[in-house]
Amino acid sequence: MYQYSDQERQFLHQRASQFQGQVTRFNAGALDSDRFTQLRLRNGLYEQRHAHMLRVAIPYGQLNSAQLAKLAHIARKYDRGYGHFTTRQNIQYNWPKLNDVPAILHELAEVDMHAIQTSGSCIRNITSDHLAGVSSDEYEDPRPWCELLRQWSTLHPEFNWLPRKFKFAVTGAKNDRAAVQFHDIGIRIVKNSDNEVRFKIYVGGGMGRTPVIGKLIHDDLPTSELLSYLQAIMRVYNKYGRRDNKYKARIKILVNALGIEKFSEKVNQAWAASKKGTPALTPELTNRQINHAKSFFTKKLGGDRNADNTLIPVANPAFMNWRKHNNTEHALASYVVVHVSLKAQGEAPGDLDADIMEQLAHITRDYSEDEIRVTHEQNLVLPYVKRSDLFTVWHKLNELKLATPNIGKLTDMIACPGLDFCSLANAGTLSLAKEISDRMADFDRLYQIGDIKLKMSGCMNACGHHHAGHIGILGVDKKGEEWYQLTLGGSAENDARIGQRLGPSVAKTALVDAIENIIETYLKQRQADESFLETVIRTGVSPFQENLYANHKKSPDYRQSVAA
Amino acid sequence: MQIIKNRQIIDSPWQLEPDQLDSEPGLDQPHQTPSVEDESRPRLVSVRHWLELRNAIKGRGQGHGDHVGIYLNADDPISSIVKHLDSIPVIAIIFGSITEGRGYSQAVELRQQHHYQGEIRAIGATVDNLSLMERCGINAFQLTADDDLEQALSFFTEIDTVYPYN
């Protein structure tokens, strides 16, 4: 993992003290509310429906046990004893008090963590593949590059006041697990024919109210040019992105308005112009800098990697089932990647109790080489579990209700906090998530349905990534009532696709039945071992529409939704 | 008027003369038409007026540079002034609010890409952004009315560590 220098630690404490000063001035009436809003947002602090919400950055989703234990401590001491892991690999606290936040930031600084730029119109936390460095389909470990991007973007003087928020995602694997084409800038690290590392840069992807798939703007960027090229994109966006309408302010709108060719031309002009500049502002990455970043991510594994290569045979069906569904093969034969499901029946997706978090920190320290990851699907991953420890780890996770064998299945759904917490939301998500997980609790049925991604957002800001869900659910407000728009066939992987709308929205009381109906249609339509997504792509949405609305049309809910 | 320049509080004689063609002049002041006769009074005029004045004066074989600076609105490109940079003593950048970010790129382009040596002044700077602005090459700051100049000086050194790549 990346290790902070003393200077960097000092920087985090200075930043926390700076925020303390801003809070003090605000409380004393010396800082007006509009300006303070902007300053608190750059420290991850929102005002929500009931209280403030603090979003803490987890760079590229990676934590050590001390950091996880600190997050648990903060949840207990300053919040209501739990935290919520987000689709951007961060953690949110829903109940901190404004005057406690500077102290929380100082506590985070003790373990090299912060909340800098987790909100506001600036470059946000860099997200990545949760299997970075441990998957066998990887060209290059993305984490050193993410770390370089994190350092570059932290308090970047030119890009702290962009037209709108700006999200990066990076993957170095053949299979995209970071949804790079749904980000403002997505980076795929590849190797060219000379086995040299190159970057493919995608720009202008995103979800929100205008979902767009990112467009390829550079397909062969050399490593030394990474920051200078990104700087050129950011400069073009900073100068020309719309600032008159927040709904038209993301880079995707600018890219679409100009067209990718014209946009690319402007970027190339800005890039060439920056080459005339002083070296400090045309950051060319040297091999020394790159190798320094890489040195933090070369795992020094304890013991003999090959000594305990065999799995202890266990005649325990529950364990074997978990092994099948919640484990991924590791690039090293003696290790296994263990997925920690935060989707136990009845739990809000992504929520984790502080005491369980603390226990999990111990497991991380003792059984996963002191590393744990947050996934963009709101689960956790223990990336370095020895085969010989698997049964012990399963047993410990099971006791903590973290071994629900549903990874990638229907109940492993994504949901934003929704109307229960978020002031933007139109509709609730958490009660529905619970209803769906209760209805779909039969594991035989879950496995029969197979791999499927259900993603739910409480409003069109799409924090729950519904556009990219195989089944997407979007909460809408109709005259003060909660209704839900269904989409089918979205995907955030290599075949990035935006889900297609099924038809009129569905009342809250009818939603779980509607999902059952969609599943029934799939099971009827599927050929051989086709996945849900494959079936939807082959048949299109019509059979699903016909079946869903044939029943639904008879119901008063449907007539009401069409009338509305 | 008191401003901060090179981290010191100084009296500045420069007056902003908003152009009547500006849709958003940035500061509420009466529109004025620049006059060649009035060239001893230090003033900041629009790019358009600066170029007009320059043409008017050129025939008389004397420079007007010492007393006439330029102000840039957030959406003004710098392309029309880059070849005159040596004869512009002050370039002011108008920041309409704390969220206005375009001026940072204008400053970087002037300072780092075109090696402008004169004063770059942020008009409408807020104390909490002084350090970011300074790192972009802005060296003079005309603060919004709410901000205290003495206190502002301490804000430059709140954070003294930054990453090398930005």
Tab-separated table of N, CA and C in Angstrom, chain A residues 265-333:
chain	number	residue	atom	x	y	z
A	265	GLU	N	-9.469	18.103	-30.978
A	265	GLU	CA	-8.619	19.126	-31.591
A	265	GLU	C	-8.250	20.209	-30.568
A	266	LYS	N	-9.238	20.648	-29.801
A	266	LYS	CA	-8.985	21.658	-28.772
A	266	LYS	C	-8.013	21.130	-27.719
A	267	VAL	N	-8.187	19.865	-27.361
A	267	VAL	CA	-7.289	19.267	-26.364
A	267	VAL	C	-5.868	19.218	-26.913
A	268	ASN	N	-5.744	18.825	-28.175
A	268	ASN	CA	-4.403	18.745	-28.761
A	268	ASN	C	-3.738	20.125	-28.841
A	269	GLN	N	-4.549	21.156	-29.125
A	269	GLN	CA	-3.997	22.517	-29.139
A	269	GLN	C	-3.523	22.907	-27.736
A	270	ALA	N	-4.352	22.629	-26.742
A	270	ALA	CA	-3.983	22.977	-25.363
A	270	ALA	C	-2.748	22.193	-24.927
A	271	TRP	N	-2.671	20.940	-25.376
A	271	TRP	CA	-1.547	20.067	-25.023
A	271	TRP	C	-0.254	20.624	-25.627
A	272	ALA	N	-0.334	20.972	-26.926
A	272	ALA	CA	0.844	21.529	-27.600
A	272	ALA	C	1.267	22.850	-26.954
A	273	ALA	N	0.272	23.687	-26.621
A	273	ALA	CA	0.584	24.986	-26.010
A	273	ALA	C	1.268	24.805	-24.661
A	274	SER	N	0.834	23.791	-23.902
A	274	SER	CA	1.406	23.598	-22.569
A	274	SER	C	2.864	23.145	-22.656
A	275	LYS	N	3.236	22.581	-23.780
A	275	LYS	CA	4.622	22.118	-23.947
A	275	LYS	C	5.597	23.294	-24.018
A	276	LYS	N	5.034	24.474	-24.356
A	276	LYS	CA	5.892	25.653	-24.412
A	276	LYS	C	6.149	26.211	-23.015
A	277	GLY	N	5.412	25.689	-22.060
A	277	GLY	CA	5.432	26.285	-20.729
A	277	GLY	C	6.613	25.861	-19.888
A	278	THR	N	6.632	26.390	-18.679
A	278	THR	CA	7.674	26.034	-17.729
A	278	THR	C	7.445	24.598	-17.252
A	279	PRO	N	8.509	23.862	-16.936
A	279	PRO	CA	8.375	22.447	-16.610
A	279	PRO	C	7.384	22.177	-15.475
A	280	ALA	N	7.322	23.067	-14.496
A	280	ALA	CA	6.460	22.819	-13.334
A	280	ALA	C	5.006	22.609	-13.735
A	281	LEU	N	4.583	23.266	-14.794
A	281	LEU	CA	3.173	23.169	-15.179
A	281	LEU	C	2.935	22.245	-16.374
A	282	THR	N	3.974	21.601	-16.850
A	282	THR	CA	3.774	20.552	-17.851
A	282	THR	C	4.358	19.271	-17.280
A	283	PRO	N	3.623	18.676	-16.362
A	283	PRO	CA	4.200	17.606	-15.563
A	283	PRO	C	4.511	16.365	-16.395
A	284	GLU	N	5.750	16.190	-16.741
A	284	GLU	CA	6.144	14.985	-17.447
A	284	GLU	C	6.608	13.967	-16.410
A	285	LEU	N	6.010	12.796	-16.441
A	285	LEU	CA	6.364	11.788	-15.449
A	285	LEU	C	7.685	11.121	-15.833
A	286	THR	N	8.619	11.094	-14.900
A	286	THR	CA	9.898	10.441	-15.167
A	286	THR	C	9.832	8.984	-14.720
A	287	ASN	N	10.749	8.186	-15.229
A	287	ASN	CA	10.795	6.786	-14.805
A	287	ASN	C	11.022	6.667	-13.316
A	288	ARG	N	11.792	7.603	-12.779
A	288	ARG	CA	12.072	7.555	-11.343
A	288	ARG	C	10.772	7.743	-10.545
A	289	GLN	N	9.963	8.720	-10.984
A	289	GLN	CA	8.686	8.962	-10.289
A	289	GLN	C	7.753	7.759	-10.414
A	290	ILE	N	7.703	7.201	-11.628
A	290	ILE	CA	6.815	6.057	-11.858
A	290	ILE	C	7.273	4.864	-11.011
A	291	ASN	N	8.580	4.609	-11.002
A	291	ASN	CA	9.087	3.475	-10.234
A	291	ASN	C	8.908	3.680	-8.735
A	292	HIS	N	9.020	4.926	-8.309
A	292	HIS	CA	8.779	5.224	-6.895
A	292	HIS	C	7.330	4.867	-6.534
A	293	ALA	N	6.389	5.301	-7.379
A	293	ALA	CA	4.977	4.985	-7.120
A	293	ALA	C	4.762	3.473	-7.116
A	294	LYS	N	5.394	2.789	-8.070
A	294	LYS	CA	5.196	1.338	-8.166
A	294	LYS	C	5.762	0.603	-6.949
A	295	SER	N	6.816	1.178	-6.345
A	295	SER	CA	7.492	0.465	-5.254
A	295	SER	C	6.554	0.215	-4.069
A	296	PHE	N	5.505	1.039	-3.936
A	296	PHE	CA	4.587	0.862	-2.802
A	296	PHE	C	3.612	-0.297	-3.011
A	297	PHE	N	3.517	-0.769	-4.238
A	297	PHE	CA	2.490	-1.768	-4.528
A	297	PHE	C	3.066	-3.139	-4.868
A	298	THR	N	4.353	-3.311	-4.578
A	298	THR	CA	4.954	-4.625	-4.742
A	298	THR	C	4.804	-5.342	-3.411
A	299	LYS	N	3.921	-6.310	-3.400
A	299	LYS	CA	3.562	-6.944	-2.132
A	299	LYS	C	4.709	-7.809	-1.630
A	300	LYS	N	5.116	-7.575	-0.383
A	300	LYS	CA	6.082	-8.473	0.249
A	300	LYS	C	5.280	-9.473	1.072
A	301	LEU	N	5.111	-10.648	0.506
A	301	LEU	CA	4.248	-11.634	1.147
A	301	LEU	C	5.026	-12.433	2.179
A	302	GLY	N	4.370	-12.652	3.315
A	302	GLY	CA	5.026	-13.388	4.395
A	302	GLY	C	5.086	-14.878	4.083
A	303	GLY	N	6.126	-15.557	4.531
A	303	GLY	CA	6.223	-17.020	4.430
A	303	GLY	C	6.483	-17.501	3.013
A	304	ASP	N	6.385	-18.795	2.844
A	304	ASP	CA	6.625	-19.415	1.548
A	304	ASP	C	5.306	-19.445	0.778
A	305	ARG	N	5.298	-18.777	-0.353
A	305	ARG	CA	4.056	-18.678	-1.126
A	305	ARG	C	3.524	-20.034	-1.566
A	306	ASN	N	4.415	-20.977	-1.748
A	306	ASN	CA	3.967	-22.244	-2.315
A	306	ASN	C	3.795	-23.337	-1.274
A	307	ALA	N	4.191	-23.027	-0.044
A	307	ALA	CA	4.205	-24.072	0.981
A	307	ALA	C	2.811	-24.622	1.272
A	308	ASP	N	1.843	-23.730	1.392
A	308	ASP	CA	0.517	-24.194	1.797
A	308	ASP	C	-0.481	-23.949	0.671
A	309	ASN	N	-0.214	-24.660	-0.391
A	309	ASN	CA	-0.930	-24.418	-1.631
A	309	ASN	C	-2.252	-25.156	-1.700
A	310	THR	N	-2.525	-25.996	-0.746
A	310	THR	CA	-3.716	-26.832	-0.876
A	310	THR	C	-4.832	-26.380	0.047
A	311	LEU	N	-6.012	-26.502	-0.470
A	311	LEU	CA	-7.198	-26.181	0.303
A	311	LEU	C	-7.501	-27.349	1.223
A	312	ILE	N	-7.747	-27.042	2.483
A	312	ILE	CA	-8.146	-28.119	3.392
A	312	ILE	C	-9.506	-28.634	2.933
A	313	PRO	N	-9.628	-29.933	2.656
A	313	PRO	CA	-10.931	-30.433	2.202
A	313	PRO	C	-11.946	-30.370	3.341
A	314	VAL	N	-13.054	-29.745	3.081
A	314	VAL	CA	-14.054	-29.589	4.131
A	314	VAL	C	-15.389	-30.106	3.624
A	315	ALA	N	-15.976	-30.990	4.384
A	315	ALA	CA	-17.265	-31.538	3.972
A	315	ALA	C	-18.394	-30.685	4.550
A	316	ASN	N	-18.326	-29.388	4.252
A	316	ASN	CA	-19.341	-28.492	4.787
A	316	ASN	C	-20.010	-27.802	3.600
A	317	PRO	N	-21.263	-28.167	3.322
A	317	PRO	CA	-21.920	-27.640	2.119
A	317	PRO	C	-22.015	-26.112	2.124
A	318	ALA	N	-22.260	-25.512	3.267
A	318	ALA	CA	-22.387	-24.049	3.317
A	318	ALA	C	-21.055	-23.404	2.943
A	319	PHE	N	-19.980	-23.974	3.473
A	319	PHE	CA	-18.650	-23.458	3.123
A	319	PHE	C	-18.378	-23.622	1.634
A	320	MET	N	-18.670	-24.832	1.109
A	320	MET	CA	-18.386	-25.099	-0.297
A	320	MET	C	-19.213	-24.174	-1.210
A	321	ASN	N	-20.421	-23.871	-0.761
A	321	ASN	CA	-21.278	-22.978	-1.518
A	321	ASN	C	-20.703	-21.544	-1.546
A	322	TRP	N	-20.268	-21.119	-0.387
A	322	TRP	CA	-19.622	-19.788	-0.272
A	322	TRP	C	-18.362	-19.748	-1.131
A	323	ARG	N	-17.599	-20.847	-1.078
A	323	ARG	CA	-16.367	-20.940	-1.851
A	323	ARG	C	-16.665	-20.754	-3.348
A	324	LYS	N	-17.772	-21.360	-3.772
A	324	LYS	CA	-18.143	-21.288	-5.181
A	324	LYS	C	-18.589	-19.881	-5.586
A	325	HIS	N	-19.341	-19.234	-4.723
A	325	HIS	CA	-19.970	-17.969	-5.135
A	325	HIS	C	-19.227	-16.720	-4.667
A	326	ASN	N	-18.487	-16.804	-3.576
A	326	ASN	CA	-17.879	-15.592	-3.014
A	326	ASN	C	-16.353	-15.587	-3.090
A	327	ASN	N	-15.756	-16.513	-3.824
A	327	ASN	CA	-14.302	-16.539	-3.982
A	327	ASN	C	-13.947	-16.324	-5.443
A	328	THR	N	-12.816	-15.665	-5.674
A	328	THR	CA	-12.286	-15.505	-7.028
A	328	THR	C	-10.857	-16.016	-7.011
A	329	GLU	N	-10.465	-16.667	-8.092
A	329	GLU	CA	-9.081	-17.150	-8.151
A	329	GLU	C	-8.114	-15.977	-8.157
A	330	HIS	N	-6.963	-16.186	-7.531
A	330	HIS	CA	-5.945	-15.161	-7.356
A	330	HIS	C	-4.853	-15.365	-8.403
A	331	ALA	N	-4.123	-14.303	-8.737
A	331	ALA	CA	-3.011	-14.441	-9.679
A	331	ALA	C	-1.941	-15.378	-9.126
A	332	LEU	N	-1.826	-15.463	-7.796
A	332	LEU	CA	-0.886	-16.395	-7.173
A	332	LEU	C	-1.659	-17.616	-6.683
A	333	ALA	N	-1.153	-18.795	-7.003
A	333	ALA	CA	-1.926	-20.020	-6.763
A	333	ALA	C	-2.224	-20.275	-5.288
